[in-house]
Amino acid sequence: MAWEGVRGLNPLALGGGTVVLTGDDLYIEEVVRVARRGARVVVSGEALGRVRRAREVVEHVLERGDPVYGMNTGVGSLSRYRVPFEHLEQFSATLVSRHTTHQGAEVSPEVVRAMMVTRVNGMAKGGVGVRTELLAAFVDALNAGVHPVVRLGGSVGQADLAEMAEIGQVLIGRGEADYRGERMSGAAALASAGLEPIRLKAKEGLALISANGITMGHGSLVLSDVADLLDVFDITAALSFEAFGGNLSTVHPEAARLRPHPGQARASDRLRELLADSYLWRPGAARNLQDPLSFRCVPQTHGACYDAHAYARGTMEVEINSAGDNPLVLIEDRSIISVGNFDVVALAVAFDLLRVAVAQVVHLANERIQKHLWSQFSGLPTGLAARDGDEGLRPLGYTSASLAAEARVLANPVSLDYRGQIAEGVEDHASMAPLGVRKTEEMVGIARRIAALELTVATRAVELRGRPRLGIGTHAAYGLVSRYAATEPEQQWPDLDGLTEAIAGGRLIAHVASEIGPLEPVSTPGEAVGPAEQ
C-alpha cells in the first residue's frame, strides 16, 4: 500500500511511472527512473510502520536519558560533550547547517534526485530512527521537483556529510534549490511547490547528513552508464572483426563452456548475435589463423568487465537497501548502538575493480584501432587512406593512444588513498568512495570517445574491403556510424563529437536493437554472480 501522504505529481514525470520504496528491494533501474525519467516516489505502508516503531525506540531512549552519539552528544571528536535536552532540536538543525561547505562543483539535478531516493529508501529500512514526517519532506520535495543545489564538498566516503547537508538545508527552509528551471532560496522553492519546511527533532539532523548519498545515488547512475558502455564495446569489437577480416573461432561457444566465467560466455553470445549472417562465418573468410590478442581475447576481456560490473552492481544494491547509519536503532531490542555501517569500503573497492576492468576494454579497443591503421596488420593502406601518401585516419591513432593512457591513469585505485587524521584522530579510516565514483564517470566519458574512434576506423576499413556482407547487428551499427564517418576522410573529416554524443545518448544501442531486438541486460535485477549454467 503506497503512502497517501505524498503530495501531487512530479512535474518532471514523462512516463517514469511510480517507484514504491520498501527499504528492501530498490534496484539501480528504479534509481535511474526516478533520477532521469522523473518517476514518482511513494513509500510502502509496511516500511512506514518500521519507521514509526524505530522512532518509538528513539523516544524511549531519550526519556531514559542514555547518551547516544549524535542524538544528545556532539559528533566526531566532540562526542564527549552532552547536549542538553532542551537544545536537541536546535542541535539537529545546527548540525545540518554547520556541515555545509559552500564549495565545489555543483552536481546535476539527476544526481541530486538519485541521492534523495536512495536516502529515503535507507530511512525506510527502519534503523535510522527518524519520524515519518522527515520521509514525507524528502518525498514531497522529490515529487514536486524541488532540487537542492548540491556541491561536491570533499567527502572522504565515511558519509557524504557536506553534500547531504545541502539537501537537508533545503528541507528545513535554508540553502538554495532549483525549481522549474529557476534558482532560488530553499524556503522560496518549498513555498513555490506548496510545501513547508520541516522542523527537525532529536537525531534527525545526524540522519540527514550521515549517509553516503552521493556515493550511492551518483554511483547507481554511473553503473547504469557502464552497463550501456559494455553494450557499445560489444558492437565496436564486432564491427572491428569484420573490418579486420578477423577469425571468429574466438567466439566459439565451446571456448566459453570449457572456461565457465559468466562474463566470457555472455560476451561470446553477444558477439555471435551481432555477427549473425556475417561474411566471416564462411569457410576461409578469416585472413589469419590467429589474430592479434586485441581481437582474440575480446570475449575474455569483455567478460572480465561484465563480471566486475555484476560485482559492483550487487554491492551497490546491498548498500541502497541497507541502513548505513550510525548509531543504529534496533527495534526488537529497543536499543540504539554505535556501529560502522556508514563505511562503504566495499563500494570503493568495487568501483576500483570496475575501472581496472574498463581500462582493459579500452586498451583492447586502442590496440584494434592501431591494427586497422597499420598496413602490416590490416592489409589495407596505412591510415586507411584512399591514396598513397595521404594521411587518411592515421592521426586518430595518436588520439586513441592518448585516451588509453588517460584511462590507465584513472584506473589507479582510490580506496587506498586516505591518509588523513580527521576529528583529532578518531576518524582515522575512510573509503574515498565518492572519488572512485567520479573517476569511474570520467572513465566512461573517455571510453565513449575511444569507442567513437574505433567505430569510425572500422567503418572506413569496411569501405576499403568493398563492403562485404555484415552481420545483422553490425550492419545496423555501420549504417548509423556512416552518418558521422565520411567515406573520404581527406575531403571531409569524421564527426567524432557527433558520434560520441550518439553513443552517450543511447542512439547506437537503440539502432542496433531495432534490428536484432533488445540486447540482454548486462545483469538482471537480483541476479547472482556465480558459475555459468552448464
CSV table of N, CA and C in Angstrom, one decimal, residues 27 41 43 77 91 102 152 163 213 224 277 306-307 311 316 320-321 385 389 408 448 464 487 506 520 523 531:
chain,number,residue,atom,x,y,z
A,27,TYR,N,16.2,-1.3,-6.9
A,27,TYR,CA,17.2,-1.7,-7.9
A,27,TYR,C,17.7,-0.4,-8.6
A,41,VAL,N,7.7,8.9,-6.5
A,41,VAL,CA,8.1,8.0,-5.4
A,41,VAL,C,7.1,8.0,-4.4
A,43,VAL,N,6.2,5.6,-0.5
A,43,VAL,CA,6.8,4.7,0.5
A,43,VAL,C,5.7,3.7,0.9
A,77,SER,N,35.0,13.9,17.2
A,77,SER,CA,35.8,14.1,18.4
A,77,SER,C,35.1,14.8,19.5
A,91,PHE,N,20.1,21.7,18.1
A,91,PHE,CA,21.3,20.9,17.8
A,91,PHE,C,21.2,20.2,16.4
A,102,HIS,N,29.7,25.0,1.1
A,102,HIS,CA,29.5,26.0,0.1
A,102,HIS,C,30.7,26.1,-0.9
A,152,LEU,N,30.0,19.4,-4.6
A,152,LEU,CA,30.9,18.4,-4.1
A,152,LEU,C,31.8,18.9,-3.1
A,163,GLU,N,27.6,17.1,1.3
A,163,GLU,CA,26.6,17.0,0.2
A,163,GLU,C,25.2,16.7,0.7
A,213,GLY,N,24.9,9.4,0.4
A,213,GLY,CA,24.0,9.7,-0.7
A,213,GLY,C,24.7,9.9,-2.0
A,224,SER,N,24.7,2.3,-14.2
A,224,SER,CA,23.8,2.2,-15.4
A,224,SER,C,24.5,2.6,-16.7
A,277,ASP,N,25.0,-13.9,-39.7
A,277,ASP,CA,24.9,-13.7,-41.1
A,277,ASP,C,26.1,-13.0,-41.7
A,306,TYR,N,32.2,-7.5,-17.6
A,306,TYR,CA,30.9,-7.9,-17.2
A,306,TYR,C,30.9,-8.4,-15.8
A,307,ASP,N,31.8,-9.2,-15.4
A,307,ASP,CA,31.8,-9.8,-14.1
A,307,ASP,C,32.1,-8.7,-13.0
A,311,TYR,N,29.6,-7.5,-10.0
A,311,TYR,CA,30.0,-7.5,-8.6
A,311,TYR,C,29.7,-6.1,-8.1
A,316,MET,N,26.3,-2.5,-4.8
A,316,MET,CA,25.5,-1.3,-4.7
A,316,MET,C,24.1,-1.6,-4.3
A,320,ILE,N,22.1,0.2,-1.2
A,320,ILE,CA,21.0,1.1,-1.3
A,320,ILE,C,19.7,0.5,-0.6
A,321,ASN,N,19.8,-0.7,-0.2
A,321,ASN,CA,18.8,-1.4,0.6
A,321,ASN,C,19.2,-1.7,2.0
A,385,ALA,N,44.0,5.3,-45.9
A,385,ALA,CA,43.9,6.4,-46.8
A,385,ALA,C,43.4,5.9,-48.2
A,389,GLY,N,50.3,8.1,-49.8
A,389,GLY,CA,50.9,9.3,-49.4
A,389,GLY,C,49.9,10.2,-48.6
A,408,ARG,N,44.2,4.5,-18.2
A,408,ARG,CA,45.1,3.8,-17.3
A,408,ARG,C,45.3,4.6,-16.0
A,448,ARG,N,33.7,6.3,-24.1
A,448,ARG,CA,32.8,6.6,-25.2
A,448,ARG,C,33.6,7.2,-26.4
A,464,LEU,N,36.9,0.1,-47.4
A,464,LEU,CA,38.0,-0.3,-48.2
A,464,LEU,C,38.0,-1.8,-48.6
A,487,THR,N,33.2,8.9,-46.1
A,487,THR,CA,33.8,7.9,-46.9
A,487,THR,C,35.2,8.3,-47.3
A,506,GLY,N,22.6,6.9,-26.3
A,506,GLY,CA,21.9,5.6,-26.4
A,506,GLY,C,21.4,5.3,-27.9
A,520,GLU,N,20.4,-8.3,-24.3
A,520,GLU,CA,20.1,-8.7,-22.9
A,520,GLU,C,20.8,-7.9,-21.9
A,523,SER,N,23.3,-7.2,-16.4
A,523,SER,CA,23.0,-8.0,-15.2
A,523,SER,C,21.5,-7.7,-14.9
A,531,PRO,N,29.0,-19.3,-11.1
A,531,PRO,CA,29.4,-20.0,-12.3
A,531,PRO,C,28.3,-20.0,-13.3
